[in-house]
Short mmCIF file of C-alpha atoms and ligand atoms in Angstrom, two decimals:
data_model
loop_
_atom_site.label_atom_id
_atom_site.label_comp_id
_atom_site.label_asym_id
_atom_site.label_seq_id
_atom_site.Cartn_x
_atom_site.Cartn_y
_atom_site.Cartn_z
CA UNK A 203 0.00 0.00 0.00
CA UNK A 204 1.64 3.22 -0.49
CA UNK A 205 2.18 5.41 2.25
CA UNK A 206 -0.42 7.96 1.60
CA UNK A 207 -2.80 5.35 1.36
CA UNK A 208 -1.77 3.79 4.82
CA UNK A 209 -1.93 7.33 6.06
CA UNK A 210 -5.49 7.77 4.27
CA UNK A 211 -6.56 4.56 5.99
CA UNK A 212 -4.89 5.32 9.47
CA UNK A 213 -7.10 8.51 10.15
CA UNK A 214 -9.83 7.08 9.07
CA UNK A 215 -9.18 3.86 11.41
CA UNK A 216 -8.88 6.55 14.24
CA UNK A 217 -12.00 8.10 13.80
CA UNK A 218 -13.76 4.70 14.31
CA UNK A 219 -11.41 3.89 17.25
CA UNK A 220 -12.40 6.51 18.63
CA UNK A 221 -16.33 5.45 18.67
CA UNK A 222 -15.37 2.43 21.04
CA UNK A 223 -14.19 2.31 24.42
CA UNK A 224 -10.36 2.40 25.44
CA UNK A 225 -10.00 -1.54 26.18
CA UNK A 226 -7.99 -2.05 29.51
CA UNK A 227 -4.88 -2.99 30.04
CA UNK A 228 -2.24 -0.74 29.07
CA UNK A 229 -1.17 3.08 28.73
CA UNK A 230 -4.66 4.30 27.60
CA UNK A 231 -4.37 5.25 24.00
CA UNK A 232 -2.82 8.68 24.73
CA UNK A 233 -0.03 7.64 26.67
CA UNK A 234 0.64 5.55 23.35
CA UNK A 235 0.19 7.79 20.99
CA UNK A 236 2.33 9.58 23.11
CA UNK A 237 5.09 7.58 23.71
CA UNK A 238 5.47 6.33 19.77
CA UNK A 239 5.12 10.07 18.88
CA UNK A 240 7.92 11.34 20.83
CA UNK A 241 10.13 8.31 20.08
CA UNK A 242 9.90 9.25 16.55
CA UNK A 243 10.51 12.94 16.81
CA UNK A 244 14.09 12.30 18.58
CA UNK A 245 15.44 9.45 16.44
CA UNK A 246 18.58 10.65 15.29
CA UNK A 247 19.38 12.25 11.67
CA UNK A 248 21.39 9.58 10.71
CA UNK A 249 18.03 7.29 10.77
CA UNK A 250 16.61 7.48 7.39
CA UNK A 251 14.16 10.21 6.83
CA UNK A 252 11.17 8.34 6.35
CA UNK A 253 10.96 7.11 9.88
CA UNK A 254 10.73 10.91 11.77
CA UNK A 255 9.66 12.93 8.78
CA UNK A 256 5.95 14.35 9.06
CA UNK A 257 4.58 11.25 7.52
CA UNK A 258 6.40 9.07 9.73
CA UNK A 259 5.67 10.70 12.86
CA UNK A 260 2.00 10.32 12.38
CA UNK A 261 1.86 6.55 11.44
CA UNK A 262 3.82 6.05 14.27
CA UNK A 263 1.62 8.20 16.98
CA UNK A 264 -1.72 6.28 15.17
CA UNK A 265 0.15 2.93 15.11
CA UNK A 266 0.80 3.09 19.09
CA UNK A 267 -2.34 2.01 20.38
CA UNK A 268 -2.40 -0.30 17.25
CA UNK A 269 -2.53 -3.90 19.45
CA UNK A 270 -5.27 -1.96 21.63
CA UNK A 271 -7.54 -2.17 18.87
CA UNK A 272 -7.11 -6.26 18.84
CA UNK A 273 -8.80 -6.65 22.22
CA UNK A 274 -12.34 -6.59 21.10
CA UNK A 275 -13.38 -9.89 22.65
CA UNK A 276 -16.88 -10.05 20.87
CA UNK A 277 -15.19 -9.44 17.27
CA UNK A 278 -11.80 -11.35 16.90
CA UNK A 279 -11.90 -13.59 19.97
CA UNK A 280 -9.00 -15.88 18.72
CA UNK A 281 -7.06 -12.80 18.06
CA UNK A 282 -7.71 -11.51 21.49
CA UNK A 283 -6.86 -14.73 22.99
CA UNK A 284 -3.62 -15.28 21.32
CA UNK A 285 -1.87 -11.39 21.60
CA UNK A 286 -3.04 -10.40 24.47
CA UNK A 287 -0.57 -12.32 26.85
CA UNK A 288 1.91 -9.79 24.74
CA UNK A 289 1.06 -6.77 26.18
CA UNK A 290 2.49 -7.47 29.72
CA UNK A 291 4.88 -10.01 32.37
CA UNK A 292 3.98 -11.19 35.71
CA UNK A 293 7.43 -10.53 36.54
CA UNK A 294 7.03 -12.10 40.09
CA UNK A 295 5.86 -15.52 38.38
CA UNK A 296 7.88 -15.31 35.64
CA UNK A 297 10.93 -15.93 37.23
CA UNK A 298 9.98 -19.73 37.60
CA UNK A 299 10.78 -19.97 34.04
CA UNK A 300 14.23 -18.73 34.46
CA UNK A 301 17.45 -19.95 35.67
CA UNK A 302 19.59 -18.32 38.53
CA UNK A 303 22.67 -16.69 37.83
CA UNK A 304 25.27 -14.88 38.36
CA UNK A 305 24.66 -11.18 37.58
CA UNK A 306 27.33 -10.38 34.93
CA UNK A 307 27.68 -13.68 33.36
CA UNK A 308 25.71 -14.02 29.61
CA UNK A 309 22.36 -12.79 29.48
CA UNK A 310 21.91 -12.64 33.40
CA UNK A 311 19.43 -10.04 34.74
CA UNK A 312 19.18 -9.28 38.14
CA UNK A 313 20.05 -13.08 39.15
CA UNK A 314 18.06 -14.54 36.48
CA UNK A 315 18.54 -16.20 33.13
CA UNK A 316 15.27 -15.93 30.77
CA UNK A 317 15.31 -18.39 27.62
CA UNK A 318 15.54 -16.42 24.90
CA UNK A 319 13.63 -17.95 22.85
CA UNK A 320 9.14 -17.76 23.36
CA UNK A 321 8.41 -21.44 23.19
CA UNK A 322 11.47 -22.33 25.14
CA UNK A 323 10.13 -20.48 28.13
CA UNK A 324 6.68 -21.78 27.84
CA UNK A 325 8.11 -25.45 27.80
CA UNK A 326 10.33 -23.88 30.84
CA UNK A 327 6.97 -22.63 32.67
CA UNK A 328 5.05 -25.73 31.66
CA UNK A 329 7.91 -27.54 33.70
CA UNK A 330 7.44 -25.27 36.75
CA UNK A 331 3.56 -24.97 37.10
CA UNK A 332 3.19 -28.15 39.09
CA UNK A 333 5.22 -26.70 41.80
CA UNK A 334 3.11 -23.22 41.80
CA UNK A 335 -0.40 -24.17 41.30
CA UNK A 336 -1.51 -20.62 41.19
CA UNK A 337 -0.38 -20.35 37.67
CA UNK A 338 -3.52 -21.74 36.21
CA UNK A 339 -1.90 -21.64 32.64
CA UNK A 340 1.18 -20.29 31.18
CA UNK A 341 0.04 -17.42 28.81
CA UNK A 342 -1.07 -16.04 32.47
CA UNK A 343 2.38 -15.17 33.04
CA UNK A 344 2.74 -12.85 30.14
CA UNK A 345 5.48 -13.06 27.02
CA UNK A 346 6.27 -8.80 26.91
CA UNK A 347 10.02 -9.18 26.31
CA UNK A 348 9.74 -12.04 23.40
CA UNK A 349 7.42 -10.19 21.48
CA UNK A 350 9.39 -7.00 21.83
CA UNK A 351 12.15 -9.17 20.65
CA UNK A 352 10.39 -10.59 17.57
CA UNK A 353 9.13 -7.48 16.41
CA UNK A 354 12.27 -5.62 16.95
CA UNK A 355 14.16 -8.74 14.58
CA UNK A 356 11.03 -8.16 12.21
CA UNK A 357 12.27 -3.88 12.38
CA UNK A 358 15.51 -5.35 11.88
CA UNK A 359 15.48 -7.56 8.83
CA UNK A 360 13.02 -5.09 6.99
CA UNK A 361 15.43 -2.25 7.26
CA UNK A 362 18.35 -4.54 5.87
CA UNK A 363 16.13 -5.53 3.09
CA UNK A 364 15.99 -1.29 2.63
CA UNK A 365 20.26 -1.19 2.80
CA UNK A 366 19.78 -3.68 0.11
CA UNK A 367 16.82 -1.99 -2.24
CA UNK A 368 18.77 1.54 -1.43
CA UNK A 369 22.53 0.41 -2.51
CA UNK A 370 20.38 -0.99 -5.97
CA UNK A 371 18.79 1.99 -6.78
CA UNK A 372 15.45 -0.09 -6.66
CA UNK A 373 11.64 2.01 -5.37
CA UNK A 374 11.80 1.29 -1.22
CA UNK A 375 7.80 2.46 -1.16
CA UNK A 376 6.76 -0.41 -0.03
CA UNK A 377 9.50 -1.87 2.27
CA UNK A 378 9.06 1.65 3.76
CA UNK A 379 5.54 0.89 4.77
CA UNK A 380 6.45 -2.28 6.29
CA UNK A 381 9.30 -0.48 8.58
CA UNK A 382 7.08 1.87 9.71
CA UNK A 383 4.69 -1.08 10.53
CA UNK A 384 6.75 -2.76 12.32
CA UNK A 385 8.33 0.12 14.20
CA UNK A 386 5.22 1.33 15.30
CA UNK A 387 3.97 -1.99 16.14
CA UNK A 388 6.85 -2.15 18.45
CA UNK A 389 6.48 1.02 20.17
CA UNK A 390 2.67 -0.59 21.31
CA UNK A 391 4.83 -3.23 23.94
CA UNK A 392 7.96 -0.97 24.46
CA UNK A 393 5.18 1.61 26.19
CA UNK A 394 3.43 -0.95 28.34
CA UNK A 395 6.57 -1.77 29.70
CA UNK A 396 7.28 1.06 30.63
CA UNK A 397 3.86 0.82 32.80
CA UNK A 398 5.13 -0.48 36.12
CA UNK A 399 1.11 -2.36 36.10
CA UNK A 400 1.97 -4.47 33.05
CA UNK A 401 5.14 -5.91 34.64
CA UNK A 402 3.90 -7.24 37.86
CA UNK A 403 1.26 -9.86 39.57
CA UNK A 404 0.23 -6.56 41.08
CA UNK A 405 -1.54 -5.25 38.41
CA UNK A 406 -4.93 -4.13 39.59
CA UNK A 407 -5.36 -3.83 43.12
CA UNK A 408 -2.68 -5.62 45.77
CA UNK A 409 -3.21 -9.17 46.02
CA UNK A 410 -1.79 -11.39 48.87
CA UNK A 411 -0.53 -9.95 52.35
CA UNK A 412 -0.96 -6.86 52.35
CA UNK A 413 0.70 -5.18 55.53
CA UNK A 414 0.86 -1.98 54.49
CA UNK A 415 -2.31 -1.14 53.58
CA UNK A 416 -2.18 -0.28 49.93
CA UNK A 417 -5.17 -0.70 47.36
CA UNK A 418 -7.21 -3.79 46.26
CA UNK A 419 -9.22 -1.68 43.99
CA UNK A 420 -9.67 -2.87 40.59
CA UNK A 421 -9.93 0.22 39.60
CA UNK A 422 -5.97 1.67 40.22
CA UNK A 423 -4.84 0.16 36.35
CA UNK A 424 -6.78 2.16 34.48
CA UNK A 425 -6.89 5.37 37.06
CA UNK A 426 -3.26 5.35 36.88
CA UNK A 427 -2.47 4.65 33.05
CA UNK A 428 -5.58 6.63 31.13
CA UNK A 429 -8.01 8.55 33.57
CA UNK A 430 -4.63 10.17 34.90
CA UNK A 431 -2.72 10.93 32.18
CA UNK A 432 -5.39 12.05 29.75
CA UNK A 433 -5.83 14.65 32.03
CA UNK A 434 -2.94 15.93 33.61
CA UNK A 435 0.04 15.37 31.04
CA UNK A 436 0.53 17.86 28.51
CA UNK A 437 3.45 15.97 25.92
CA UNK A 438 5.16 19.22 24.15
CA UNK A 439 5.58 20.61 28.30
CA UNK A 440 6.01 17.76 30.51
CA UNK A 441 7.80 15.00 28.41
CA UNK A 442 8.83 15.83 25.39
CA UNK A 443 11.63 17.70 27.36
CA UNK A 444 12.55 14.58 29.88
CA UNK A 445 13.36 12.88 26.22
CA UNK A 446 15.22 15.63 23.87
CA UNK A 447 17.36 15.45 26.95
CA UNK A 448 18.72 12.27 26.56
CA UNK A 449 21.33 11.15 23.42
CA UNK A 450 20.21 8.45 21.04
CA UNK A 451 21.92 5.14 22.85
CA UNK A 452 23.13 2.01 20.38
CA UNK A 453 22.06 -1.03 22.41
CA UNK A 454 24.77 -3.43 21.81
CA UNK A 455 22.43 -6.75 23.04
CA UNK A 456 18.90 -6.27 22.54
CA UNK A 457 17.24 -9.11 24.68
CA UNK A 458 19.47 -8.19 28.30
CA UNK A 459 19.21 -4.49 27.57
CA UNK A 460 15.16 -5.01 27.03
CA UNK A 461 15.29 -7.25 30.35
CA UNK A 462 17.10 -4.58 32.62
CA UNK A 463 14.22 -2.11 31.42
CA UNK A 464 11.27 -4.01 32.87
CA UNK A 465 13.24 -4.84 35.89
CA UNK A 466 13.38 -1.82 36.56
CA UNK A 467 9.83 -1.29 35.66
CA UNK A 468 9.00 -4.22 38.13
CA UNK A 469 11.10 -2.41 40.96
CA UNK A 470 9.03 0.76 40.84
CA UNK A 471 5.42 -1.37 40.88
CA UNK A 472 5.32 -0.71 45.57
CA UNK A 473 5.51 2.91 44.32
CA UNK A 474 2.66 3.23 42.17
CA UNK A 475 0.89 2.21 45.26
CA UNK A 476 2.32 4.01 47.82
CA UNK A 477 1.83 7.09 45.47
CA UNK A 478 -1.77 6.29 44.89
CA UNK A 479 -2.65 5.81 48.43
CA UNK A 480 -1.51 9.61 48.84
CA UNK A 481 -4.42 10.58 46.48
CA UNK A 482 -1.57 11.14 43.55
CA UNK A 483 -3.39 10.00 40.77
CA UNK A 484 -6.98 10.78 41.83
CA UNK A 485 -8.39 13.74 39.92
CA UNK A 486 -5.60 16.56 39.24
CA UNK A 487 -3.47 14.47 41.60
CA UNK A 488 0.26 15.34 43.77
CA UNK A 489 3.37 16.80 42.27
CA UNK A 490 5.54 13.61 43.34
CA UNK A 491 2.72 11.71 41.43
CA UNK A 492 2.73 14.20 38.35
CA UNK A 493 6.35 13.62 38.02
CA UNK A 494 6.54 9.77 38.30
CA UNK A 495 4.20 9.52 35.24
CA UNK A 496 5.90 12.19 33.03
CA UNK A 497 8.90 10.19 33.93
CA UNK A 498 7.93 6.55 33.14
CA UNK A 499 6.18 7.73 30.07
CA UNK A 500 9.45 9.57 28.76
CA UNK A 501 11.32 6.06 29.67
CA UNK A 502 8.74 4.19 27.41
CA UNK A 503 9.64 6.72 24.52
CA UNK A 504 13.91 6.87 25.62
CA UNK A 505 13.78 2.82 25.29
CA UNK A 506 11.79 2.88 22.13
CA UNK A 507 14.11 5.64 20.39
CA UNK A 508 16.78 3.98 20.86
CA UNK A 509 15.45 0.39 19.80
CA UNK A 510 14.61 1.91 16.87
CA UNK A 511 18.13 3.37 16.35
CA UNK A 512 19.80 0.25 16.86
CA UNK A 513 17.76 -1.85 14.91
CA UNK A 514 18.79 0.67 12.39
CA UNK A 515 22.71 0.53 13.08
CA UNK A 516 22.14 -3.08 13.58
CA UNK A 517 20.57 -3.80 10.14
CA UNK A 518 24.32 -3.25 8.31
CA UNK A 519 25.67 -6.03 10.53
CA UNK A 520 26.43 -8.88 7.95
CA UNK A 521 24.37 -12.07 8.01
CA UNK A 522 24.93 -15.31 6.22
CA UNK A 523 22.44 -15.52 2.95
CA UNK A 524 19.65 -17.72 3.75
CA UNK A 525 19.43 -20.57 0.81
CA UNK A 526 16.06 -22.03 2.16
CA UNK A 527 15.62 -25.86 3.60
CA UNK A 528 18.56 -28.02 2.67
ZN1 ZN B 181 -0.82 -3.01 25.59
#
């Protein structure tokens, strides 16, 4: 499709986005269009144009609630079944699928060892469920960082196959469509992990002991991720700022870079509570709350800047030509 069709077809898709109700379960779709928005506007100029050019700016802002939009359950039930473990971890159970280690040895996060690979850490949690029975089935747990990882290889090998069309002087149209597919896409998961409620077993209301008081309310997810911020963060003011501030990062290692985010995304989820049970997210909210949203959202849009850029810089690694079976 070329892009001004995609474009055409992207406003229009708004408009009747906008005649449904925001689905739970992640930044609401303004702290999306947010985060892919302002992700786009800092990529560095070395990035090619097409990806933070007017154009590309806008597909990416529409595209970031983009996986938002496969969650009606009554339409594409199948569809919602099967993406929306994407969209989030439960860090805390997670873990079971992981092997201890030794923080600075190969691909060891905070004294665990995820498999790489999706279906190696389902087998791995299918393994450990008999010993945790309150993981009634494995998709429970969440697969964020794999399908940040697959869609970031997908960004990857589509902007090697534009190197390619580029150095042969052949019409990158539509390969340019597919990038900005695929980088937009991206930006979708990059944001909810930035969302310390996606990355935790305590994602809507405090479950278990519960010493300290904090909320069991169901309703604290979407308070804190699209009541909140639809009203109280202005982007050009409050974040775009926290972002332009930072310099466009090459990630060296993709997966352990992407892990370190959400643990620390997991290690701020007692603070969303003790914030809310100071009233900072209720109405026009605190300061100290103010400031820890600006913050995490600008961290959604840093990390997904910067995946972006390396995917790029990454793309002119060389790879062995793929013949097909043998
Ligand atoms: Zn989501």
């Amino acid at each position: 499709m070329p892009l001004r069709t995609f474009r055409r077809a992207a406003i229009a898709s708004t408009l009747v986005a906008l005649c449904f109700t925001q689905p739970a379960w992640s930044w609401g779709r303004d702290g999306h269009m947010l985060i892919n928005r302002l992700a786009a506007q800092n990529l560095p100029a070395d990035v090619p144009a097409f990806l933070h050019d007017r154009n590309g700016v806008d597909v990416m802002e529409w595209m970031g609630p983009e996986p938002d939009r496969w969650k009606q359950r009554d339409a594409e039930p199948e569809l919602v079944a099967v993406q929306s473990p994407d969209h989030f971890l439960d860090y805390e159970w997670a873990i079971y699928g992981a092997t201890a280690c030794t923080d600075g040895t190969a691909d060891c996060v905070a004294g665990y060892k995820f498999p790489r690979r999706r279906y190696d850490f389902i087998r791995a949690m299918i393994a450990a469920m008999p010993a945790h029975p309150e993981i009634k089935t494995f998709e429970t747990v969440g697969f964020n960082p794999w399908q940040v990882n697959e869609v970031w290889e997908r960004l990857k090998s589509d902007l090697r196959e534009y190197r390619r069309m580029v150095a042969a002087k052949e019409d990158t149209a539509g390969v340019q469509v597919a990038i900005l597919f695929d980088a937009g896409w991206l930006g979708h998961y990059v944001g909810d992990g930035s969302q310390p409620l996606h990355i935790t077993i305590q994602y809507n209301g405090w479950t278990g002991p519960n010493p300290n008081g904090y909320s069991t309310d169901h309703g604290i997810h979407s308070k804190f991720e699209s009541v909140y911020v639809s009203a109280n963060v202005h982007r050009d003011t409050d974040v775009a700022p926290l972002v332009a501030a930072t310099k466009p990062v090459d990630i060296p290692d993709e997966w352990t870079q992407y892990l370190n985010y959400i643990h620390h995304t997991n290690s701020l989820v007692e603070k969303v509570y003790q914030l809310d049970k100071t009233g900072a997210f209720d109405a026009s909210g605190t300061p100290a709350g103010k400031t820890f949203v600006d913050e995490r959202l600008a961290a959604g849009a840093i990390e997904l800047r910067d995946l972006i850029y390396s995917a790029w810089l990454h793309s002119a690694d060389p790879v062995q030509e793929y013949h097909g079976p043998q």
